[in-house]
Amino acid sequence: MNLLIIRLIIFAVLFLAGLKLYRMYRQWKLDHDDSMADDNHRVEGQMVRCAWCSVHVPESEALRDKGEWFCSSAHRDRYLQERQSDENE
Ligand SMILES: [Zn+2]
């Protein structure tokens, strides 16, 4: 009978320890994912200026052409058209 109780206690302790470790791991994973997301956010947080309309857009959403940044392909096309006609004049 005593042996059974000791086994039960050992089992309970192991179970609680496992649960605690699992929770610690989950918390660590959450923190880890958060810091990873922060890093990504910082990179995406780089703002660049559209050469056509001067609006600031995140680098990840901007288009780059001929050393200039643009908020959209429409503005890129208009800017390049404008520049081309300037060169022709
Ligand atoms: Zn623009």
mmCIF file of N, CA, C and O and ligand atoms in Angstrom:
data_model
loop_
_atom_site.group_PDB
_atom_site.id
_atom_site.type_symbol
_atom_site.label_atom_id
_atom_site.label_comp_id
_atom_site.label_asym_id
_atom_site.label_seq_id
_atom_site.Cartn_x
_atom_site.Cartn_y
_atom_site.Cartn_z
ATOM 1 N N MET A 1 0.829 -1.212 0.000
ATOM 2 C CA MET A 1 0.000 0.000 0.000
ATOM 3 C C MET A 1 0.861 1.258 0.000
ATOM 4 O O MET A 1 0.647 2.176 -0.748
ATOM 5 N N ASN A 2 1.887 1.272 0.873
ATOM 6 C CA ASN A 2 2.800 2.418 0.939
ATOM 7 C C ASN A 2 3.498 2.634 -0.402
ATOM 8 O O ASN A 2 3.666 3.766 -0.851
ATOM 9 N N LEU A 3 3.899 1.541 -1.020
ATOM 10 C CA LEU A 3 4.605 1.609 -2.300
ATOM 11 C C LEU A 3 3.731 2.267 -3.359
ATOM 12 O O LEU A 3 4.203 3.082 -4.148
ATOM 13 N N LEU A 4 2.426 1.917 -3.328
ATOM 14 C CA LEU A 4 1.493 2.495 -4.296
ATOM 15 C C LEU A 4 1.397 4.011 -4.111
ATOM 16 O O LEU A 4 1.424 4.762 -5.085
ATOM 17 N N ILE A 5 1.308 4.451 -2.847
ATOM 18 C CA ILE A 5 1.217 5.897 -2.566
ATOM 19 C C ILE A 5 2.491 6.606 -3.041
ATOM 20 O O ILE A 5 2.436 7.665 -3.661
ATOM 21 N N ILE A 6 3.649 5.989 -2.747
ATOM 22 C CA ILE A 6 4.928 6.589 -3.166
ATOM 23 C C ILE A 6 4.968 6.696 -4.690
ATOM 24 O O ILE A 6 5.374 7.726 -5.244
ATOM 25 N N ARG A 7 4.507 5.647 -5.368
ATOM 26 C CA ARG A 7 4.474 5.686 -6.838
ATOM 27 C C ARG A 7 3.563 6.795 -7.333
ATOM 28 O O ARG A 7 3.887 7.510 -8.283
ATOM 29 N N LEU A 8 2.406 6.917 -6.661
ATOM 30 C CA LEU A 8 1.453 7.970 -7.043
ATOM 31 C C LEU A 8 2.073 9.350 -6.860
ATOM 32 O O LEU A 8 1.932 10.229 -7.709
ATOM 33 N N ILE A 9 2.771 9.535 -5.723
ATOM 34 C CA ILE A 9 3.403 10.836 -5.450
ATOM 35 C C ILE A 9 4.474 11.127 -6.500
ATOM 36 O O ILE A 9 4.542 12.227 -7.060
ATOM 37 N N ILE A 10 5.300 10.106 -6.784
ATOM 38 C CA ILE A 10 6.361 10.289 -7.793
ATOM 39 C C ILE A 10 5.735 10.637 -9.143
ATOM 40 O O ILE A 10 6.175 11.553 -9.843
ATOM 41 N N PHE A 11 4.659 9.946 -9.480
ATOM 42 C CA PHE A 11 3.985 10.204 -10.747
ATOM 43 C C PHE A 11 3.441 11.638 -10.788
ATOM 44 O O PHE A 11 3.611 12.359 -11.770
ATOM 45 N N ALA A 12 2.816 12.040 -9.657
ATOM 46 C CA ALA A 12 2.239 13.379 -9.581
ATOM 47 C C ALA A 12 3.332 14.447 -9.726
ATOM 48 O O ALA A 12 3.173 15.436 -10.437
ATOM 49 N N VAL A 13 4.461 14.227 -9.040
ATOM 50 C CA VAL A 13 5.570 15.189 -9.098
ATOM 51 C C VAL A 13 6.114 15.276 -10.518
ATOM 52 O O VAL A 13 6.333 16.372 -11.057
ATOM 53 N N LEU A 14 6.304 14.111 -11.140
ATOM 54 C CA LEU A 14 6.812 14.095 -12.515
ATOM 55 C C LEU A 14 5.831 14.798 -13.458
ATOM 56 O O LEU A 14 6.235 15.570 -14.329
ATOM 57 N N PHE A 15 4.529 14.540 -13.235
ATOM 58 C CA PHE A 15 3.512 15.143 -14.091
ATOM 59 C C PHE A 15 3.538 16.666 -13.950
ATOM 60 O O PHE A 15 3.538 17.398 -14.948
ATOM 61 N N LEU A 16 3.591 17.136 -12.670
ATOM 62 C CA LEU A 16 3.600 18.584 -12.443
ATOM 63 C C LEU A 16 4.876 19.217 -13.007
ATOM 64 O O LEU A 16 4.838 20.296 -13.590
ATOM 65 N N ALA A 17 5.997 18.525 -12.842
ATOM 66 C CA ALA A 17 7.262 19.041 -13.358
ATOM 67 C C ALA A 17 7.196 19.137 -14.883
ATOM 68 O O ALA A 17 7.623 20.131 -15.481
ATOM 69 N N GLY A 18 6.626 18.101 -15.501
ATOM 70 C CA GLY A 18 6.486 18.111 -16.955
ATOM 71 C C GLY A 18 5.592 19.239 -17.413
ATOM 72 O O GLY A 18 5.902 19.956 -18.374
ATOM 73 N N LEU A 19 4.488 19.439 -16.689
ATOM 74 C CA LEU A 19 3.551 20.510 -17.027
ATOM 75 C C LEU A 19 4.235 21.875 -16.916
ATOM 76 O O LEU A 19 4.095 22.739 -17.782
ATOM 77 N N LYS A 20 5.030 22.034 -15.837
ATOM 78 C CA LYS A 20 5.731 23.313 -15.623
ATOM 79 C C LYS A 20 6.749 23.553 -16.743
ATOM 80 O O LYS A 20 6.842 24.650 -17.284
ATOM 81 N N LEU A 21 7.483 22.482 -17.080
ATOM 82 C CA LEU A 21 8.461 22.603 -18.160
ATOM 83 C C LEU A 21 7.771 22.960 -19.483
ATOM 84 O O LEU A 21 8.246 23.814 -20.231
ATOM 85 N N TYR A 22 6.626 22.306 -19.715
ATOM 86 C CA TYR A 22 5.891 22.569 -20.950
ATOM 87 C C TYR A 22 5.442 24.030 -21.008
ATOM 88 O O TYR A 22 5.578 24.696 -22.029
ATOM 89 N N ARG A 23 4.934 24.519 -19.845
ATOM 90 C CA ARG A 23 4.483 25.919 -19.802
ATOM 91 C C ARG A 23 5.650 26.870 -20.013
ATOM 92 O O ARG A 23 5.532 27.867 -20.720
ATOM 93 N N MET A 24 6.793 26.545 -19.363
ATOM 94 C CA MET A 24 7.982 27.396 -19.530
ATOM 95 C C MET A 24 8.417 27.412 -21.002
ATOM 96 O O MET A 24 8.760 28.455 -21.555
ATOM 97 N N TYR A 25 8.367 26.225 -21.619
ATOM 98 C CA TYR A 25 8.768 26.127 -23.022
ATOM 99 C C TYR A 25 7.827 26.956 -23.907
ATOM 100 O O TYR A 25 8.269 27.695 -24.786
ATOM 101 N N ARG A 26 6.510 26.832 -23.596
ATOM 102 C CA ARG A 26 5.529 27.563 -24.399
ATOM 103 C C ARG A 26 5.729 29.072 -24.248
ATOM 104 O O ARG A 26 5.678 29.819 -25.213
ATOM 105 N N GLN A 27 5.974 29.503 -22.993
ATOM 106 C CA GLN A 27 6.206 30.928 -22.734
ATOM 107 C C GLN A 27 7.467 31.396 -23.461
ATOM 108 O O GLN A 27 7.488 32.452 -24.098
ATOM 109 N N TRP A 28 8.523 30.563 -23.386
ATOM 110 C CA TRP A 28 9.784 30.921 -24.045
ATOM 111 C C TRP A 28 9.564 31.033 -25.553
ATOM 112 O O TRP A 28 10.050 31.948 -26.217
ATOM 113 N N LYS A 29 8.777 30.082 -26.094
ATOM 114 C CA LYS A 29 8.515 30.079 -27.533
ATOM 115 C C LYS A 29 7.755 31.340 -27.938
ATOM 116 O O LYS A 29 8.063 31.956 -28.960
ATOM 117 N N LEU A 30 6.765 31.717 -27.088
ATOM 118 C CA LEU A 30 5.994 32.934 -27.369
ATOM 119 C C LEU A 30 6.915 34.155 -27.379
ATOM 120 O O LEU A 30 6.862 34.977 -28.282
ATOM 121 N N ASP A 31 7.762 34.243 -26.322
ATOM 122 C CA ASP A 31 8.695 35.371 -26.251
ATOM 123 C C ASP A 31 9.611 35.376 -27.465
ATOM 124 O O ASP A 31 9.902 36.405 -28.050
ATOM 125 N N HIS A 32 10.089 34.163 -27.815
ATOM 126 C CA HIS A 32 11.005 34.033 -28.940
ATOM 127 C C HIS A 32 10.341 34.504 -30.236
ATOM 128 O O HIS A 32 10.911 35.263 -30.998
ATOM 129 N N ASP A 33 9.100 34.036 -30.457
ATOM 130 C CA ASP A 33 8.364 34.437 -31.662
ATOM 131 C C ASP A 33 8.143 35.936 -31.683
ATOM 132 O O ASP A 33 8.251 36.579 -32.708
ATOM 133 N N ASP A 34 7.827 36.499 -30.488
ATOM 134 C CA ASP A 34 7.597 37.944 -30.402
ATOM 135 C C ASP A 34 8.834 38.719 -30.817
ATOM 136 O O ASP A 34 8.760 39.663 -31.589
ATOM 137 N N SER A 35 10.013 38.282 -30.294
ATOM 138 C CA SER A 35 11.226 39.025 -30.613
ATOM 139 C C SER A 35 11.576 38.858 -32.092
ATOM 140 O O SER A 35 12.088 39.770 -32.723
ATOM 141 N N MET A 36 11.255 37.686 -32.648
ATOM 142 C CA MET A 36 11.468 37.483 -34.082
ATOM 143 C C MET A 36 10.580 38.435 -34.875
ATOM 144 O O MET A 36 11.020 39.057 -35.834
ATOM 145 N N ALA A 37 9.320 38.550 -34.443
ATOM 146 C CA ALA A 37 8.377 39.433 -35.127
ATOM 147 C C ALA A 37 8.860 40.874 -35.027
ATOM 148 O O ALA A 37 8.751 41.638 -35.976
ATOM 149 N N ASP A 38 9.408 41.241 -33.849
ATOM 150 C CA ASP A 38 9.925 42.602 -33.688
ATOM 151 C C ASP A 38 11.040 42.871 -34.696
ATOM 152 O O ASP A 38 11.109 43.935 -35.283
ATOM 153 N N ASP A 39 11.917 41.885 -34.867
ATOM 154 C CA ASP A 39 13.018 42.056 -35.808
ATOM 155 C C ASP A 39 12.477 42.282 -37.222
ATOM 156 O O ASP A 39 12.926 43.170 -37.930
ATOM 157 N N ASN A 40 11.486 41.467 -37.602
ATOM 158 C CA ASN A 40 10.896 41.617 -38.928
ATOM 159 C C ASN A 40 10.260 42.989 -39.062
ATOM 160 O O ASN A 40 10.377 43.639 -40.084
ATOM 161 N N HIS A 41 9.580 43.397 -37.972
ATOM 162 C CA HIS A 41 8.888 44.672 -38.026
ATOM 163 C C HIS A 41 9.890 45.807 -38.224
ATOM 164 O O HIS A 41 9.631 46.726 -38.973
ATOM 165 N N ARG A 42 11.028 45.707 -37.537
ATOM 166 C CA ARG A 42 12.030 46.761 -37.649
ATOM 167 C C ARG A 42 12.521 46.886 -39.102
ATOM 168 O O ARG A 42 12.692 47.973 -39.607
ATOM 169 N N VAL A 43 12.731 45.747 -39.749
ATOM 170 C CA VAL A 43 13.201 45.765 -41.130
ATOM 171 C C VAL A 43 12.131 46.375 -42.034
ATOM 172 O O VAL A 43 12.407 47.223 -42.860
ATOM 173 N N GLU A 44 10.861 45.923 -41.823
ATOM 174 C CA GLU A 44 9.778 46.451 -42.643
ATOM 175 C C GLU A 44 9.486 47.903 -42.303
ATOM 176 O O GLU A 44 8.908 48.613 -43.093
ATOM 177 N N GLY A 45 9.890 48.318 -41.085
ATOM 178 C CA GLY A 45 9.604 49.676 -40.628
ATOM 179 C C GLY A 45 10.429 50.729 -41.341
ATOM 180 O O GLY A 45 10.171 51.906 -41.190
ATOM 181 N N GLN A 46 11.447 50.315 -42.117
ATOM 182 C CA GLN A 46 12.233 51.261 -42.894
ATOM 183 C C GLN A 46 11.309 51.983 -43.866
ATOM 184 O O GLN A 46 10.699 51.372 -44.719
ATOM 185 N N MET A 47 11.217 53.303 -43.733
ATOM 186 C CA MET A 47 10.332 54.053 -44.615
ATOM 187 C C MET A 47 11.147 54.667 -45.750
ATOM 188 O O MET A 47 12.248 55.154 -45.546
ATOM 189 N N VAL A 48 10.565 54.620 -46.935
ATOM 190 C CA VAL A 48 11.201 55.247 -48.089
ATOM 191 C C VAL A 48 10.196 56.199 -48.718
ATOM 192 O O VAL A 48 8.990 56.063 -48.543
ATOM 193 N N ARG A 49 10.692 57.193 -49.459
ATOM 194 C CA ARG A 49 9.831 58.228 -49.999
ATOM 195 C C ARG A 49 9.569 57.964 -51.471
ATOM 196 O O ARG A 49 10.500 57.732 -52.244
ATOM 197 N N CYS A 50 8.301 58.051 -51.868
ATOM 198 C CA CYS A 50 7.948 57.909 -53.266
ATOM 199 C C CYS A 50 8.478 59.121 -54.027
ATOM 200 O O CYS A 50 8.227 60.259 -53.639
ATOM 201 N N ALA A 51 9.221 58.878 -55.096
ATOM 202 C CA ALA A 51 9.833 59.972 -55.853
ATOM 203 C C ALA A 51 8.779 60.787 -56.594
ATOM 204 O O ALA A 51 9.055 61.914 -57.011
ATOM 205 N N TRP A 52 7.583 60.232 -56.773
ATOM 206 C CA TRP A 52 6.543 60.937 -57.524
ATOM 207 C C TRP A 52 5.654 61.774 -56.612
ATOM 208 O O TRP A 52 5.446 62.955 -56.858
ATOM 209 N N CYS A 53 5.105 61.166 -55.548
ATOM 210 C CA CYS A 53 4.131 61.875 -54.713
ATOM 211 C C CYS A 53 4.662 62.202 -53.325
ATOM 212 O O CYS A 53 3.942 62.787 -52.526
ATOM 213 N N SER A 54 5.910 61.839 -53.028
ATOM 214 C CA SER A 54 6.566 62.149 -51.751
ATOM 215 C C SER A 54 5.914 61.477 -50.552
ATOM 216 O O SER A 54 6.182 61.847 -49.423
ATOM 217 N N VAL A 55 5.035 60.508 -50.785
ATOM 218 C CA VAL A 55 4.429 59.758 -49.678
ATOM 219 C C VAL A 55 5.446 58.752 -49.162
ATOM 220 O O VAL A 55 6.196 58.174 -49.943
ATOM 221 N N HIS A 56 5.498 58.601 -47.838
ATOM 222 C CA HIS A 56 6.411 57.629 -47.246
ATOM 223 C C HIS A 56 5.725 56.275 -47.127
ATOM 224 O O HIS A 56 4.630 56.186 -46.599
ATOM 225 N N VAL A 57 6.385 55.253 -47.633
ATOM 226 C CA VAL A 57 5.842 53.896 -47.588
ATOM 227 C C VAL A 57 6.906 52.960 -47.026
ATOM 228 O O VAL A 57 8.096 53.228 -47.171
ATOM 229 N N PRO A 58 6.480 51.847 -46.385
ATOM 230 C CA PRO A 58 7.454 50.860 -45.897
ATOM 231 C C PRO A 58 8.252 50.290 -47.066
ATOM 232 O O PRO A 58 7.704 50.054 -48.143
ATOM 233 N N GLU A 59 9.541 50.078 -46.814
ATOM 234 C CA GLU A 59 10.428 49.583 -47.861
ATOM 235 C C GLU A 59 9.907 48.283 -48.471
ATOM 236 O O GLU A 59 10.056 48.046 -49.667
ATOM 237 N N SER A 60 9.264 47.437 -47.626
ATOM 238 C CA SER A 60 8.783 46.136 -48.111
ATOM 239 C C SER A 60 7.647 46.294 -49.114
ATOM 240 O O SER A 60 7.405 45.405 -49.912
ATOM 241 N N GLU A 61 6.924 47.432 -49.049
ATOM 242 C CA GLU A 61 5.797 47.643 -49.956
ATOM 243 C C GLU A 61 6.161 48.556 -51.120
ATOM 244 O O GLU A 61 5.367 48.757 -52.032
ATOM 245 N N ALA A 62 7.369 49.137 -51.061
ATOM 246 C CA ALA A 62 7.749 50.100 -52.086
ATOM 247 C C ALA A 62 8.390 49.395 -53.285
ATOM 248 O O ALA A 62 8.854 48.264 -53.186
ATOM 249 N N LEU A 63 8.386 50.074 -54.410
ATOM 250 C CA LEU A 63 9.047 49.581 -55.614
ATOM 251 C C LEU A 63 10.306 50.407 -55.837
ATOM 252 O O LEU A 63 10.315 51.613 -55.581
ATOM 253 N N ARG A 64 11.349 49.752 -56.314
ATOM 254 C CA ARG A 64 12.604 50.459 -56.536
ATOM 255 C C ARG A 64 12.955 50.385 -58.018
ATOM 256 O O ARG A 64 12.913 49.324 -58.625
ATOM 257 N N ASP A 65 13.258 51.530 -58.599
ATOM 258 C CA ASP A 65 13.629 51.557 -60.010
ATOM 259 C C ASP A 65 14.572 52.724 -60.256
ATOM 260 O O ASP A 65 14.316 53.843 -59.822
ATOM 261 N N LYS A 66 15.663 52.478 -60.954
ATOM 262 C CA LYS A 66 16.646 53.517 -61.318
ATOM 263 C C LYS A 66 17.070 54.352 -60.105
ATOM 264 O O LYS A 66 17.191 55.565 -60.183
ATOM 265 N N GLY A 67 17.262 53.671 -58.962
ATOM 266 C CA GLY A 67 17.758 54.333 -57.772
ATOM 267 C C GLY A 67 16.726 55.156 -57.029
ATOM 268 O O GLY A 67 17.057 55.825 -56.058
ATOM 269 N N GLU A 68 15.461 55.109 -57.458
ATOM 270 C CA GLU A 68 14.394 55.846 -56.782
ATOM 271 C C GLU A 68 13.369 54.880 -56.223
ATOM 272 O O GLU A 68 13.223 53.762 -56.727
ATOM 273 N N TRP A 69 12.636 55.331 -55.180
ATOM 274 C CA TRP A 69 11.590 54.512 -54.569
ATOM 275 C C TRP A 69 10.231 55.041 -55.003
ATOM 276 O O TRP A 69 10.072 56.252 -55.190
ATOM 277 N N PHE A 70 9.279 54.121 -55.139
ATOM 278 C CA PHE A 70 7.922 54.505 -55.533
ATOM 279 C C PHE A 70 6.902 53.741 -54.699
ATOM 280 O O PHE A 70 7.136 52.597 -54.316
ATOM 281 N N CYS A 71 5.739 54.401 -54.459
ATOM 282 C CA CYS A 71 4.701 53.766 -53.641
ATOM 283 C C CYS A 71 3.901 52.770 -54.465
ATOM 284 O O CYS A 71 3.266 51.883 -53.919
ATOM 285 N N SER A 72 3.904 52.934 -55.784
ATOM 286 C CA SER A 72 3.133 52.019 -56.630
ATOM 287 C C SER A 72 3.746 51.979 -58.021
ATOM 288 O O SER A 72 4.520 52.864 -58.396
ATOM 289 N N SER A 73 3.368 50.975 -58.790
ATOM 290 C CA SER A 73 3.902 50.852 -60.149
ATOM 291 C C SER A 73 3.391 52.003 -61.018
ATOM 292 O O SER A 73 4.084 52.455 -61.934
ATOM 293 N N ALA A 74 2.169 52.507 -60.735
ATOM 294 C CA ALA A 74 1.614 53.627 -61.500
ATOM 295 C C ALA A 74 2.500 54.863 -61.345
ATOM 296 O O ALA A 74 2.816 55.542 -62.331
ATOM 297 N N HIS A 75 2.923 55.144 -60.089
ATOM 298 C CA HIS A 75 3.767 56.316 -59.859
ATOM 299 C C HIS A 75 5.156 56.116 -60.450
ATOM 300 O O HIS A 75 5.775 57.059 -60.923
ATOM 301 N N ARG A 76 5.626 54.867 -60.416
ATOM 302 C CA ARG A 76 6.928 54.593 -61.020
ATOM 303 C C ARG A 76 6.867 54.886 -62.525
ATOM 304 O O ARG A 76 7.735 55.547 -63.085
ATOM 305 N N ASP A 77 5.792 54.390 -63.172
ATOM 306 C CA ASP A 77 5.662 54.594 -64.613
ATOM 307 C C ASP A 77 5.564 56.084 -64.941
ATOM 308 O O ASP A 77 6.209 56.567 -65.877
ATOM 309 N N ARG A 78 4.744 56.818 -64.149
ATOM 310 C CA ARG A 78 4.579 58.254 -64.426
ATOM 311 C C ARG A 78 5.885 59.004 -64.230
ATOM 312 O O ARG A 78 6.244 59.879 -65.024
ATOM 313 N N TYR A 79 6.616 58.651 -63.156
ATOM 314 C CA TYR A 79 7.881 59.326 -62.882
ATOM 315 C C TYR A 79 8.882 59.060 -64.010
ATOM 316 O O TYR A 79 9.543 59.987 -64.501
ATOM 317 N N LEU A 80 8.958 57.800 -64.444
ATOM 318 C CA LEU A 80 9.917 57.451 -65.501
ATOM 319 C C LEU A 80 9.520 58.104 -66.821
ATOM 320 O O LEU A 80 10.387 58.548 -67.591
ATOM 321 N N GLN A 81 8.210 58.185 -67.083
ATOM 322 C CA GLN A 81 7.729 58.860 -68.297
ATOM 323 C C GLN A 81 8.139 60.333 -68.279
ATOM 324 O O GLN A 81 8.691 60.853 -69.243
ATOM 325 N N GLU A 82 7.872 60.986 -67.123
ATOM 326 C CA GLU A 82 8.204 62.386 -66.940
ATOM 327 C C GLU A 82 9.700 62.630 -67.183
ATOM 328 O O GLU A 82 10.099 63.539 -67.878
ATOM 329 N N ARG A 83 10.495 61.749 -66.584
ATOM 330 C CA ARG A 83 11.934 61.922 -66.686
ATOM 331 C C ARG A 83 12.394 61.738 -68.144
ATOM 332 O O ARG A 83 13.285 62.432 -68.621
ATOM 333 N N GLN A 84 11.767 60.785 -68.806
ATOM 334 C CA GLN A 84 12.122 60.518 -70.192
ATOM 335 C C GLN A 84 11.809 61.724 -71.079
ATOM 336 O O GLN A 84 12.615 62.135 -71.906
ATOM 337 N N SER A 85 10.614 62.335 -70.854
ATOM 338 C CA SER A 85 10.242 63.503 -71.667
ATOM 339 C C SER A 85 11.130 64.693 -71.328
ATOM 340 O O SER A 85 11.424 65.508 -72.189
ATOM 341 N N ASP A 86 11.577 64.804 -70.075
ATOM 342 C CA ASP A 86 12.524 65.865 -69.701
ATOM 343 C C ASP A 86 13.823 65.715 -70.481
ATOM 344 O O ASP A 86 14.410 66.686 -70.955
ATOM 345 N N GLU A 87 14.288 64.463 -70.600
ATOM 346 C CA GLU A 87 15.541 64.208 -71.279
ATOM 347 C C GLU A 87 15.429 64.504 -72.769
ATOM 348 O O GLU A 87 16.387 64.902 -73.407
ATOM 349 N N ASN A 88 14.223 64.293 -73.333
ATOM 350 C CA ASN A 88 14.020 64.517 -74.745
ATOM 351 C C ASN A 88 13.982 66.011 -75.103
ATOM 352 O O ASN A 88 14.318 66.394 -76.212
ATOM 353 N N GLU A 89 13.558 66.824 -74.144
ATOM 354 C CA GLU A 89 13.451 68.248 -74.429
ATOM 355 C C GLU A 89 14.817 68.950 -74.505
ATOM 356 O O GLU A 89 15.728 68.522 -73.835
HETATM 357 ZN ZN ZN B 1 3.555 57.742 -55.031
#
